[in-house]
Every structure is written in structure tokens, then in C-alpha cells.
XYZ file of C-alpha atoms in Angstrom:
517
model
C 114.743 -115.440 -116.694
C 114.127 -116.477 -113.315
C 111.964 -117.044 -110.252
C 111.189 -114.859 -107.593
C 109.950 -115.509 -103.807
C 107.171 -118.054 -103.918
C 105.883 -121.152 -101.728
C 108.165 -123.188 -104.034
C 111.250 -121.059 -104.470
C 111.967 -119.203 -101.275
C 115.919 -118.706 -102.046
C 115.193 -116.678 -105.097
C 114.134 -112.389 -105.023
C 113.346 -110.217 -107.792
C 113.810 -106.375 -108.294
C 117.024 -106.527 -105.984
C 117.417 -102.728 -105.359
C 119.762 -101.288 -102.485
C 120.232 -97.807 -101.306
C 123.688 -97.057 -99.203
C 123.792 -93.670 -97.409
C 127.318 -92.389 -95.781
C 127.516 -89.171 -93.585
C 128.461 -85.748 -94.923
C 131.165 -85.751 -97.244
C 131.563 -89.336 -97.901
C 130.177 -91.535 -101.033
C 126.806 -92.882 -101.752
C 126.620 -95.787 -104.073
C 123.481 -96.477 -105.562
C 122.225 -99.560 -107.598
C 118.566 -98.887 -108.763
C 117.055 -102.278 -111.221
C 119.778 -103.081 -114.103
C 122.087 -99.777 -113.617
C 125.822 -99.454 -112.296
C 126.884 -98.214 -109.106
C 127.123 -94.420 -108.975
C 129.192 -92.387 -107.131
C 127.535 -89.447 -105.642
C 129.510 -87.020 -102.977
C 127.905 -84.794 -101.062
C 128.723 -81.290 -101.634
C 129.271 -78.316 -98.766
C 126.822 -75.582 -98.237
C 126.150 -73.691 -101.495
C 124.160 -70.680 -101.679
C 121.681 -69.655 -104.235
C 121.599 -66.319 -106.754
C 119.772 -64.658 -104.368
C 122.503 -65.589 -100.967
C 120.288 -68.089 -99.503
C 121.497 -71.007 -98.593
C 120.716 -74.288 -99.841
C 120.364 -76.164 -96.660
C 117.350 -73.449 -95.428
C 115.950 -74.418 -99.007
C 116.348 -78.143 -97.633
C 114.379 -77.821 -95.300
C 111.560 -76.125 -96.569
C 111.782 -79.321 -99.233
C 111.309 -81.472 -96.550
C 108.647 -79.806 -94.926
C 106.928 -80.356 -98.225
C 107.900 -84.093 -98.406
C 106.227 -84.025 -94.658
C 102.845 -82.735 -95.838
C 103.159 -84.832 -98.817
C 103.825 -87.738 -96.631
C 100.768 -86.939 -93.977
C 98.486 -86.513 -97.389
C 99.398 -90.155 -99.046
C 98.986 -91.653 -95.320
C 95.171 -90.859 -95.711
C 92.327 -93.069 -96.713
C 92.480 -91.743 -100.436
C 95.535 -92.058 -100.821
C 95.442 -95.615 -100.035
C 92.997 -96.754 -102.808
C 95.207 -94.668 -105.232
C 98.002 -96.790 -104.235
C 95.660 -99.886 -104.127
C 94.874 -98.410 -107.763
C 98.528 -97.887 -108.843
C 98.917 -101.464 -108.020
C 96.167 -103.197 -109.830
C 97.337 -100.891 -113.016
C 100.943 -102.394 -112.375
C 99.843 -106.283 -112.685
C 98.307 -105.464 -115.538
C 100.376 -104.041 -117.545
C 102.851 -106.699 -116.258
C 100.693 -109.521 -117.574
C 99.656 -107.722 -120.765
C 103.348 -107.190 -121.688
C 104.534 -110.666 -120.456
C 101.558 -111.888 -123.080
C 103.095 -109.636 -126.057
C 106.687 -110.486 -125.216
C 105.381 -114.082 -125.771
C 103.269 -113.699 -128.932
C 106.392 -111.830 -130.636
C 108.035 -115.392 -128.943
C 105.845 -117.178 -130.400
C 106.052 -115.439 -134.039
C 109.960 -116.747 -133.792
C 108.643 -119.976 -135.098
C 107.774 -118.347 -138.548
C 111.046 -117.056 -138.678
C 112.488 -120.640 -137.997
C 110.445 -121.908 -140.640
C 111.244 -119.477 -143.081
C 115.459 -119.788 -142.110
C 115.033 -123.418 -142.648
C 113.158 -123.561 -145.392
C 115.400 -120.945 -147.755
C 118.724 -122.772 -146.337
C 117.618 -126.241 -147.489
C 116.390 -127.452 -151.239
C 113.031 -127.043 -152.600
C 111.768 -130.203 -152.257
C 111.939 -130.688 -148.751
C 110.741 -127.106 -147.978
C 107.178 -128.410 -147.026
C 108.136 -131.013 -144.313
C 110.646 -128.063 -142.515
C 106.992 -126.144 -142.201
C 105.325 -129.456 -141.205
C 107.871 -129.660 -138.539
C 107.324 -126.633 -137.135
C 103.875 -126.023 -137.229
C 104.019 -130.053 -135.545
C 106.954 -128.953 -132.519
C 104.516 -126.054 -131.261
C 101.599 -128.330 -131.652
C 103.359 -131.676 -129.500
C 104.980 -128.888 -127.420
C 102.153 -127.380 -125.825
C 99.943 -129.849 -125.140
C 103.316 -132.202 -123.713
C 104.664 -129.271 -121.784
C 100.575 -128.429 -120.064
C 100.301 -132.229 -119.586
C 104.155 -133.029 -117.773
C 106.817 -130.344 -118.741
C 105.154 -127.022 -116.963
C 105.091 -129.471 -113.671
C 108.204 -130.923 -114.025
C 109.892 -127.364 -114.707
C 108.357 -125.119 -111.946
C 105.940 -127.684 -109.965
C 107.000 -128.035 -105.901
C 109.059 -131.269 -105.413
C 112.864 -131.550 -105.011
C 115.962 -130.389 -106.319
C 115.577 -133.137 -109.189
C 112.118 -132.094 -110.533
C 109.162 -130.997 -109.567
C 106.002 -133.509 -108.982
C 102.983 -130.938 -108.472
C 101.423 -128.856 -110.952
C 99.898 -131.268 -114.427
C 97.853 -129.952 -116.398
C 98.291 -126.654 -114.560
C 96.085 -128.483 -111.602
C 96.226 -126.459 -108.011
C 96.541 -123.390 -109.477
C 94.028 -120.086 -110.094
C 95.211 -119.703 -113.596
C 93.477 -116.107 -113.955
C 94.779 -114.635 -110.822
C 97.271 -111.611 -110.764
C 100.076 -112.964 -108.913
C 99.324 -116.660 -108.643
C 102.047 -118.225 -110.644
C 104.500 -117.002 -107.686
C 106.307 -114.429 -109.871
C 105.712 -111.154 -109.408
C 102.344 -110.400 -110.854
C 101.939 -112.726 -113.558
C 98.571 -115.254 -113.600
C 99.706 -118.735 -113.941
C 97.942 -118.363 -117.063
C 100.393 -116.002 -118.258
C 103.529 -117.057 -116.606
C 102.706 -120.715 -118.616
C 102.048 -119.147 -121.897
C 105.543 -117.456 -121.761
C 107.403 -120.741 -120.919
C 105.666 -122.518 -123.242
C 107.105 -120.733 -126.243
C 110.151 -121.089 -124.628
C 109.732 -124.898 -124.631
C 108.768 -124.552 -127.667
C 112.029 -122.585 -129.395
C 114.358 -125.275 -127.496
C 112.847 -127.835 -129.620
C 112.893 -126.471 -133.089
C 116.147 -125.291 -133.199
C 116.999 -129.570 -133.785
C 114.547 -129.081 -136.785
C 117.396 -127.460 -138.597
C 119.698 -129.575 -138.197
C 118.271 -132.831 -139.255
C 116.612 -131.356 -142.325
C 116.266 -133.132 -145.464
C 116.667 -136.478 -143.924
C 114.765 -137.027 -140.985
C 111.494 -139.227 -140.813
C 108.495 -137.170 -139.487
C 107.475 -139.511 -137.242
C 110.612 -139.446 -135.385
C 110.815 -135.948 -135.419
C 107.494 -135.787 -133.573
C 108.649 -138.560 -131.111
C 111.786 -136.265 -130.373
C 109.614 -132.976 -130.372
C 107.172 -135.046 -127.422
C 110.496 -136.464 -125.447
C 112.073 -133.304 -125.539
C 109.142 -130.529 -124.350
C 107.782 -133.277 -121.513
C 111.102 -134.183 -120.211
C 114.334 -132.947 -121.301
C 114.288 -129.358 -121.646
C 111.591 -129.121 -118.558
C 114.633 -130.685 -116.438
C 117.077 -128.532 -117.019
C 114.321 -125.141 -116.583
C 113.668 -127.013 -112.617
C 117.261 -127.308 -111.953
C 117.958 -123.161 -113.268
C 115.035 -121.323 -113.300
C 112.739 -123.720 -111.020
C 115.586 -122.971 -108.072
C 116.924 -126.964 -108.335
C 119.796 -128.583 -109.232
C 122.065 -126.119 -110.655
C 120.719 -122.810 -108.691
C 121.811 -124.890 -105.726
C 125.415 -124.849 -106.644
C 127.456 -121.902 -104.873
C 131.245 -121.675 -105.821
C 132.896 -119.101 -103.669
C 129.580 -117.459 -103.027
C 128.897 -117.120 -107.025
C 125.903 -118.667 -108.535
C 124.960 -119.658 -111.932
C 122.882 -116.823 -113.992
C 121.193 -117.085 -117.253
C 118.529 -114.369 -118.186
C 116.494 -115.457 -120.694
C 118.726 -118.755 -121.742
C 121.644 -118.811 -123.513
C 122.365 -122.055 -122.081
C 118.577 -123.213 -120.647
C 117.075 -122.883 -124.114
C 119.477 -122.245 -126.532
C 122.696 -124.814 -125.877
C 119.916 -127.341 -124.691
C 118.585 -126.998 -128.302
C 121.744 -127.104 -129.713
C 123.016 -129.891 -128.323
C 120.244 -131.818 -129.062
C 120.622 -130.705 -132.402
C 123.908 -131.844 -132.247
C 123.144 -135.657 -131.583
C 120.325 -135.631 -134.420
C 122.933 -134.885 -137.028
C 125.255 -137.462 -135.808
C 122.947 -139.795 -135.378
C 121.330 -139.325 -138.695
C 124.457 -138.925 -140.742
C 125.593 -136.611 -143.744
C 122.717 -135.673 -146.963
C 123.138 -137.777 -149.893
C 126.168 -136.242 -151.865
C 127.178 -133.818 -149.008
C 130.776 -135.531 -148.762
C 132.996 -137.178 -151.468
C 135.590 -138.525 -151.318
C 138.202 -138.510 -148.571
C 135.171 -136.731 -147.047
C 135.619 -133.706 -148.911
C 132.522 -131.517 -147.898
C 130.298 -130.391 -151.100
C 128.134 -127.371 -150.808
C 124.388 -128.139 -150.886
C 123.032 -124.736 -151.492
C 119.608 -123.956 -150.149
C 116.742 -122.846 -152.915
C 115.628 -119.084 -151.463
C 118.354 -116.712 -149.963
C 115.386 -113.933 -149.556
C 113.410 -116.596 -147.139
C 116.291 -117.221 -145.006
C 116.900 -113.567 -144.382
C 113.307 -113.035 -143.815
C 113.737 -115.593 -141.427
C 116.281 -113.894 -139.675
C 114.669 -110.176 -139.463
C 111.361 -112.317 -137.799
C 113.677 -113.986 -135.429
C 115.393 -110.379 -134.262
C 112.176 -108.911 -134.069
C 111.243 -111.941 -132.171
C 114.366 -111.925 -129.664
C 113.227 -108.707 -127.996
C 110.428 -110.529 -126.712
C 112.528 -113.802 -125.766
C 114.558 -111.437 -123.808
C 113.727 -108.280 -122.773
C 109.871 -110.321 -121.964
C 111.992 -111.973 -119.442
C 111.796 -109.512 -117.079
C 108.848 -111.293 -116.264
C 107.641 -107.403 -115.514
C 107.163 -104.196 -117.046
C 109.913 -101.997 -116.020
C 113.222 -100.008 -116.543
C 115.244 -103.441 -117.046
C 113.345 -103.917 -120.174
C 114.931 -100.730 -121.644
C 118.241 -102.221 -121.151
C 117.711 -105.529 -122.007
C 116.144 -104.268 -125.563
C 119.571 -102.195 -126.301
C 122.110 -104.844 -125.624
C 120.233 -107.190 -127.222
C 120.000 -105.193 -130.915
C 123.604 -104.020 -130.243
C 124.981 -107.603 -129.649
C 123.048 -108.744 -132.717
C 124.629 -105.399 -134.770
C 127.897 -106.515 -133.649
C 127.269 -110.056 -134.939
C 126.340 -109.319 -138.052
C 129.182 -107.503 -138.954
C 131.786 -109.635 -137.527
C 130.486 -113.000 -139.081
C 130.407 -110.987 -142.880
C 133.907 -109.643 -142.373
C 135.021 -113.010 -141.331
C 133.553 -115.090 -144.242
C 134.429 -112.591 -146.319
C 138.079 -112.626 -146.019
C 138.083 -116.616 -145.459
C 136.106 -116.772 -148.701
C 136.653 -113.574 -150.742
C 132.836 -113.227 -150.812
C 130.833 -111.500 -148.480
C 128.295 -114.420 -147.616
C 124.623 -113.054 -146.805
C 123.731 -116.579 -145.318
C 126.917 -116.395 -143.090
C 126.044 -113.057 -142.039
C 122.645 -114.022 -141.161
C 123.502 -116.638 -139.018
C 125.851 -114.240 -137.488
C 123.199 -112.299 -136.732
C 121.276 -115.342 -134.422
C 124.814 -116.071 -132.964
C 125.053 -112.324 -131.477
C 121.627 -112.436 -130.584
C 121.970 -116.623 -128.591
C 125.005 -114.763 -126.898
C 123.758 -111.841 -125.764
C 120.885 -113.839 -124.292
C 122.645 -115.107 -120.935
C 123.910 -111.715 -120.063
C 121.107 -109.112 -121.641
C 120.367 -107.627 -118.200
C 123.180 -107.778 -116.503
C 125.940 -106.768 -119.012
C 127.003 -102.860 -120.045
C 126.977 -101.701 -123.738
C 130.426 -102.426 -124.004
C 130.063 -106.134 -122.789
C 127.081 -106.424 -125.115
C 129.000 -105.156 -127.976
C 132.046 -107.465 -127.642
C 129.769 -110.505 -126.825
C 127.970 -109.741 -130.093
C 131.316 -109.309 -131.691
C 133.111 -112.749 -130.220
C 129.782 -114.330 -131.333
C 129.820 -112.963 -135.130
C 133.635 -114.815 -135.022
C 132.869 -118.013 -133.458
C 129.621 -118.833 -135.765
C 131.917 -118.258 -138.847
C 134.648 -120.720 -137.428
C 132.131 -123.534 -135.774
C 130.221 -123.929 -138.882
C 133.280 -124.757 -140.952
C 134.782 -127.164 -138.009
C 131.409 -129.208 -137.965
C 131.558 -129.492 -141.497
C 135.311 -130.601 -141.401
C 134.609 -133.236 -138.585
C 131.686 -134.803 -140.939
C 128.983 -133.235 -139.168
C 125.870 -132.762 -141.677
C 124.230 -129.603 -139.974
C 122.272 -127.386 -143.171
C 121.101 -124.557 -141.015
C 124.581 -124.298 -138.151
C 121.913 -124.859 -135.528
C 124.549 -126.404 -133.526
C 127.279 -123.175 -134.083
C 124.296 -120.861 -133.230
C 123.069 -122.299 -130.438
C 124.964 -124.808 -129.095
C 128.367 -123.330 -129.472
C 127.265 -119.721 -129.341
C 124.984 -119.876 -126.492
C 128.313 -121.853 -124.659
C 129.670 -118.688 -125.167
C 127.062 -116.200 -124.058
C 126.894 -118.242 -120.885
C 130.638 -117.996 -120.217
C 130.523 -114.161 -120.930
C 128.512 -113.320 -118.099
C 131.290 -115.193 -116.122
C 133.479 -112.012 -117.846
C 131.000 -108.870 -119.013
C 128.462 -109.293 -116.482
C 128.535 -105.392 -114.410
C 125.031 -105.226 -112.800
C 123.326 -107.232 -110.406
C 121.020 -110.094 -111.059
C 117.563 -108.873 -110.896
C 116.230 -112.237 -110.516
C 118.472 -114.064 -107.851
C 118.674 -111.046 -105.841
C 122.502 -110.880 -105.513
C 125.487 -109.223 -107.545
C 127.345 -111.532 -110.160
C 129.940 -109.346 -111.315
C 132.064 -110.606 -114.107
C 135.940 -111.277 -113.993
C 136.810 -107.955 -116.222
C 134.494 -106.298 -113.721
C 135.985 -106.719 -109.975
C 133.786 -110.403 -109.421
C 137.111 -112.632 -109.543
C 137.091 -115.642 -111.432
C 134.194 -117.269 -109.043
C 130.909 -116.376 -111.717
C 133.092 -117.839 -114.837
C 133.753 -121.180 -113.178
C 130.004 -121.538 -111.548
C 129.036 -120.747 -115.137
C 131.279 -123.108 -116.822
C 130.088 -125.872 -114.301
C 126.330 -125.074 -115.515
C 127.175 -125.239 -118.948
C 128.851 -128.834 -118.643
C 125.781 -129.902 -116.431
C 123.563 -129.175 -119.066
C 125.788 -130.184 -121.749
C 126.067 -133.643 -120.649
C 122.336 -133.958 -119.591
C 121.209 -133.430 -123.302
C 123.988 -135.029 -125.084
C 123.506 -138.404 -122.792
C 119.405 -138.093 -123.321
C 118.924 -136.851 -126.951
C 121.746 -139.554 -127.348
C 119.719 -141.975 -126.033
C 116.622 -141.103 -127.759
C 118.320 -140.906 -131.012
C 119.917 -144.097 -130.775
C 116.667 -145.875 -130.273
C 115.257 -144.551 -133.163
C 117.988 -145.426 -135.580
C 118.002 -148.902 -133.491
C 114.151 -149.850 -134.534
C 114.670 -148.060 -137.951
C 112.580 -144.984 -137.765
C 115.346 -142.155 -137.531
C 115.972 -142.038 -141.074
C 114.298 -142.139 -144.832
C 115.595 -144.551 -147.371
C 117.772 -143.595 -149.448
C 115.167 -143.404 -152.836
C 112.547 -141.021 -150.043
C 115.795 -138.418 -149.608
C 116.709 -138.471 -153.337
C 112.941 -137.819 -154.096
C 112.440 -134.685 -151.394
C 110.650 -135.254 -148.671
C 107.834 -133.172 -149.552
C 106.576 -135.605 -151.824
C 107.862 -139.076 -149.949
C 106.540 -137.981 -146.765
C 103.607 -135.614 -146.956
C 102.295 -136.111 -150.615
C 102.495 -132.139 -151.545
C 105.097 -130.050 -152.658
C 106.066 -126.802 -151.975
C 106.626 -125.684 -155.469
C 104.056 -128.154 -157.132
C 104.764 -126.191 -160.734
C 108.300 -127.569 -160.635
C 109.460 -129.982 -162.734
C 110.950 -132.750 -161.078
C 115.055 -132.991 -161.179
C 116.297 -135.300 -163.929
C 118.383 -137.157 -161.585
C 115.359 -138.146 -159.322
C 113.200 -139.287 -162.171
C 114.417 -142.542 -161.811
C 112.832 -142.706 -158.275
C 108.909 -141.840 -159.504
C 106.655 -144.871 -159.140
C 105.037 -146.139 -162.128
């Protein structure tokens, strides 16, 4: 997901489309949107059934094409065109708007892949969490992040734009990309802003205080993730880098959304520390099975239902790329699925469904980076690698101490490391955004995309690990990162919030001795 020409990104183009011609007898390549080059050679003289040849028939066809030509050049034909147009922006903006309600419905599927994968008691604080990191996020992203993401300033961040002032929100065309209103262009990006945020909910579940999760939920959607959106998608930092004339490219965020979240995610575990009872000892990791297997993989059909808005939505247009965007997106996710069951399966002897699931998100983080600009085949083996990695990760963070309930940080983090790095390899059409070709090493580009993208991935990597590291640290510092000890054993539900999930359920015998009197 990118920009196009504006006032404040003049390096970037969208809808790069070339036509080579060659004389008689030679080759024509063509590129049209998302597609492959393809050969064409022109052919001798033919003749038809009837002996006539083809080239008269040519030129009666162009005759045609002439009148045709002289007809669309009038005054009519003008206001159709004016027409065609106007009918264009809108359905740009109206399917921008759906790609980012089905974005937006990806929260519900968060919430409900939280919630199974974690215990009963604390399943009303994940939904408290979520409904509160949409909430903080869009009124923290209108107020700072949308300026500091796409606003006119430097290479750093931008300084023009709060509150979406200086702009004709309602205005086909006057967010500077493509035909979108800035009304529209900021309700897609603010979902966005939005995801990168909950995917830390996750990951500190079951031991996090509220209030710091809100602090973290502000911090992040006005300043973190809106930095690293200027220095990609806002033409900054990182779309400045060149390295042997490759740039970095991310469609819809494998990195920009989904490592940022994931890394974040990362220092919130650490920070917090292992769940009560999660290791014994010599650090042995204990399974702490969540309450509601059916929830979590309700969560995940909502979230791949929600992903082909997320990516095919950014397209930022209504066109052909969409098509192929939507297809390697459920085939990466296929590919996933299976890959992560058949792993677990024959690590554990048991075909997982939880495992799978989350194999499922890995394929679909992946595929993310390269959804546009990747073949079937590189879809597929992304999808596949993905399904692998997400089995493996999980178990390593465990290993290394790591308390992480949901794998937010194998899903994202790790997982959307590799979908960034796979463009570097897969990536076979040209970027429809940045207006230039990135092909991948296993497709004639060299090794020049995989190192620009490995330098973008470390940029961001250490950007969020040195900030959320920061943030974190404070918070633990002045005592507000964590519950007691008597809050956790209790369930959040009731320690924090006063209402359980499941108020019909009798209270654990091992956490009576924590009720008040």
C-alpha cells in the first residue's frame, strides 16, 4: 500500500503500465497493472477462408478505429468520458470504504482469537482491550498519527495535516491518491493503525493492567506506528533508500503493520514476564490451555475474511490488481494452513486445530508484503514457508521464556519478517505503487530487492523494539505494567473490570482464597 503523485510525494506513481512495440517480426512485451511480461510475435501475412488477406482486413479495422476515433473526439463524447470518470472515483472510494469496514470487522476476529486462546476469566478484559485500541486509536491517529504518517514535512515525519486540517475531506481526489477523498483515504489507514496495535493485545493477555494497555494503545497509534507509515508509505525515510537501483516494497504491510505489531508485542511479553504457573522448574514450559477452541477458530475465519480487505483494499482503487491480490492472498493462507497442521502434527502426534489456525494468520501476514506483486507459485510457497515457520517460532519463544498466549509475535513479527524478505525472492510483477519493477532474486532482479528489503526490515525492527522498549520499561519502572500477583490468580475480569464473562461460573477452588470478605 502506497502513495501515488501528490504535492507531498512527487517520487512515487501508481498504475505503472508500459507498452513496448518492435517492428515486424520481432517481440512485443507487454506489462498491463499486476500481470507478467508476455511475449507476443508478430506473425506473416495470413489469409482468411475466403483468400483474403488479413492485412486488407487490417486496414479496414483501422479505418473503423479512425471513425471511432473522430466520433469520441466530439463534444458528446467528452461528457461520456467526463461521465466514465466521475463513475470511476466512485466506485474507487466506495470500495476503498468496504475494503476498510471488512478491515475494520478484523478486530472482532482478534477479539474472538484472543479470547478462546486465553482462560475464562480474563476473556472480558481481551474484549475491553479491543473495543478500547480502536477507540484510543482513532481519535490519537485524527489528532497526531494521520499527520505524522502522510502530512508534508521531511523525510523524518510529517508536520502538516492534525486533525485532518487543510484538507477538503469530501473531495474525490483530495487525499493525493488516486481518487480517494481524504475522508476515505483516512478511514482506511485508520484501521490499519488500528490492527498494528492490537496484535500486542495478544500477547500480554492475562497479565497486563488496563491502564497501561491504553497508555501503550495512545503511544503507539500517535507516534510509533505513524513513523514508520511516513518513512514507507508517506515516501520518507526508508522509500528514500536505493540499493543498486532497488527500493523497499511492502503492499499492504507485512512489515509496516504487521512486524511493527509484532515487535511491539514482543517487548510487552518480555517486559511483563511469564503467567503465573506457565514455567516450573528449570523453566520447563506448562501448557495453559485457552477455555473455547470454537472462538478462536471463529476468530480466525473473521480475520481471513477480513484480510481480503487489508489487502486486496490496498489497491487504494478498484481495478484488475484487486483480482490478483484476492487469489494469492486465499492461496497463501490455504498453503499455511496445511503446512502448520502437518508440522505440529508430526512434532506432536496430534493434529493441533489452534496450531493450524495460527498457521492460517502466518500465510496470510506473509503473503501481505508481496500480494500484488508475486505469481501463484510465489504465493503458494510463501504461504507454505509461513505455515513452517509459525509452528517452529512459537515453540522457540516458549523455550527462550517468552510468555506469548496467542504467538502474536511468530505471526506477525516473525512471519511478516518473512513475507517482507520474500518479495526480495517471489516478487515477478512490477510495483503498482512506486512505479518501477522489483523483481525478486528467483525471478531475474539479482540479489538488490532482498537486501533493500532486509535493510527495511532491520530499520523498522529496531525503531519498535528501542520505543515499545522504552515505553514498556517506564511502565514497569512506576509500577503500572503489571497486576499483582492475587489480581492474575483471580482473572482479570473480575480484578479489573468488576464483570465476568461467564458470570454463572463457579469460581476455581484454587482462587477462592483470593475473594475479599
Amino acid at each position: 500500500m502506497g502513495v501515488p503523485p501528490s504535492a507531498g510525494n512527487p517520487r512515487h506513481g501508481v498504475g505503472h503500465r508500459r507498452v513496448a512495440s518492435v517492428e515486424q517480426g520481432g517481440t512485443v512485451p507487454v506489462r498491463q497493472g499486476s500481470r507478467p511480461f508476455i511475449l507476443r510475435r508478430a506473425q506473416p501475412a495470413r489469409f482468411d477462408q475466403r483468400g483474403t488477406p488479413v492485412k486488407r482486413r487490417t486496414l479496414v479495422a483501422l479505418g473503423v478505429t479512425g471513425a471511432a476515433i473522430a466520433v469520441l473526439t466530439t463534444p458528446a463524447a467528452a461528457q461520456t468520458s467526463d461521465t466514465s470518470a466521475a463513475v470511476q472515483a466512485v466506485l474507487d472510494n466506495v470500495w476503498v470504504l468496504v475494503a476498510g469496514a471488512l478491515v475494520f470487522f478484523m478486530q472482532a476476529g482478534f477479539a474472538l482469537l484472543e479470547s478462546g486462546l486465553t482462560r475464562s476469566k480474563n476473556v472480558t478484559n481481551i474484549m475491553a482491550k479491543n473495543l478500547a485500541d480502536m477507540s484510543v486509536g482513532v481519535l490519537a491517529f485524527l489528532a497526531v498519527g494521520y499527520a505524522l504518517a502522510f502530512g508534508a514535512g521531511n523525510a523524518w515525519w510529517g508536520t502538516e495535516g492534525f486533525f485532518l486540517s487543510g484538507s477538503a475531506l469530501f473531495e474525490f481526489g483530495s487525499s493525493g491518491v488516486g481518487n480517494l477523498s481524504t475522508a476515505t483515504f483516512f478511514f482506511f489507514q485508520v484501521v490499519f493503525a488500528a490492527t498494528a496495535v492490537t496484535i500486542a493485545s495478544g500477547a500480554m493477555a492475562e497479565r497486563a493492567r488496563f491502564k497501561a494497555y491504553l497508555l501503550f494503545s495512545l503511544v503507539m497509534s500517535a507516534f510509533i506506528y505513524p513513523l514508520v507509515v511516513h518513512w514507507t508509505w508517506g515516501g520518507g525515510l526508508i522509500a528514500d533508500i536505493s540499493i543498486g537501483g532497488a527500493s523497499y516494497s511492502d503492499f499492504a504491510g507485512s512489515t509496516v503493520v504487521h512486524s511493527t505489531g509484532g515487535w511491539a508485542a514482543l517487548m510487552g511479553a518480555m517486559f511483563l514476564g511469564p503467567r503465573l504457573g506457565k514455567y516450573g522448574p528449570g523453566r520447563t514450559p506448562r501448557p495453559i490451555p485457552g477455555h473455547s477452541m470454537p472462538m478462536t477458530i471463529l476468530g480466525v475465519f473473521i480475520l481471513w475474511l477480513g484480510w481480503f480487505g487489508f489487502n486486496a483494499g490496498s489497491e487504494l482503487a478498484a481495478d484488475g490488481v484487486v483480482m490478483v491480490v484476492a487469489l494469492n492472498t486465499a492461496i497463501a493462507a490455504a498453503a499455511s494452513t496445511l503446512t502448520a497442521g502437518a508440522v505440529v502434527w508430526l512434532k506432536t502426534g496430534k493434529p493441533d486445530v489452534a496450531m493450524a489456525g495460527n498457521g492460517t494468520l502466518a500465510g496470510l501476514v506473509g503473503i501481505t508484503a508481496g500480494c500484488a506483486t508475486m505469481n501463484v507459485l510465489g504465493a503458494l510457497v510463501t504461504g507454505a514457508v509461513a505455515g513452517v515457520l509459525v509452528v517452529y517460532s512459537v515453540f522457540f519463544i516458549e523455550r527462550k521464556g517468552i510468555d506469548d498466549p496467542v504467538g502474536a509475535v511468530s505471526v506477525h513479527g516473525v512471519c511478516g519478517v518473512w513475507g517482507t524478505l520474500a518479495v526480495g525472492l517471489f516478487a515477478r510483477y512490477d510495483d503498482a505503487f512506486l512505479g518501477r519493477d522489483n523483481a525478486g532474486l528467483f525471478y531475474g532482479g539479482g540479489g538488490w530487492q532482498l537486501l533493500v528489503q532486509l535493510v527495511f526490515v532491520l530499520i523498522v525492527l529496531a525503531w519498535t523494539v528501542v520505543t515499545t522498549g522504552i515505553l514498556f520499561a517506564m511502565l514497569r519502572r512506576f509500577g503500572v505494567l503489571r497486576v499483582s500477583a492475587a489480581e492474575e490468580a483471580r482473572g482479570l475480569d473480575l480484578a479489573e473490570h468488576g464483570a465476568g464473562a461467564y458470570p454463572a461460573d463457579p469460581m476455581p477452588r484454587d482462587e477462592r482464597a483470593y475473594e475479599q470478605p
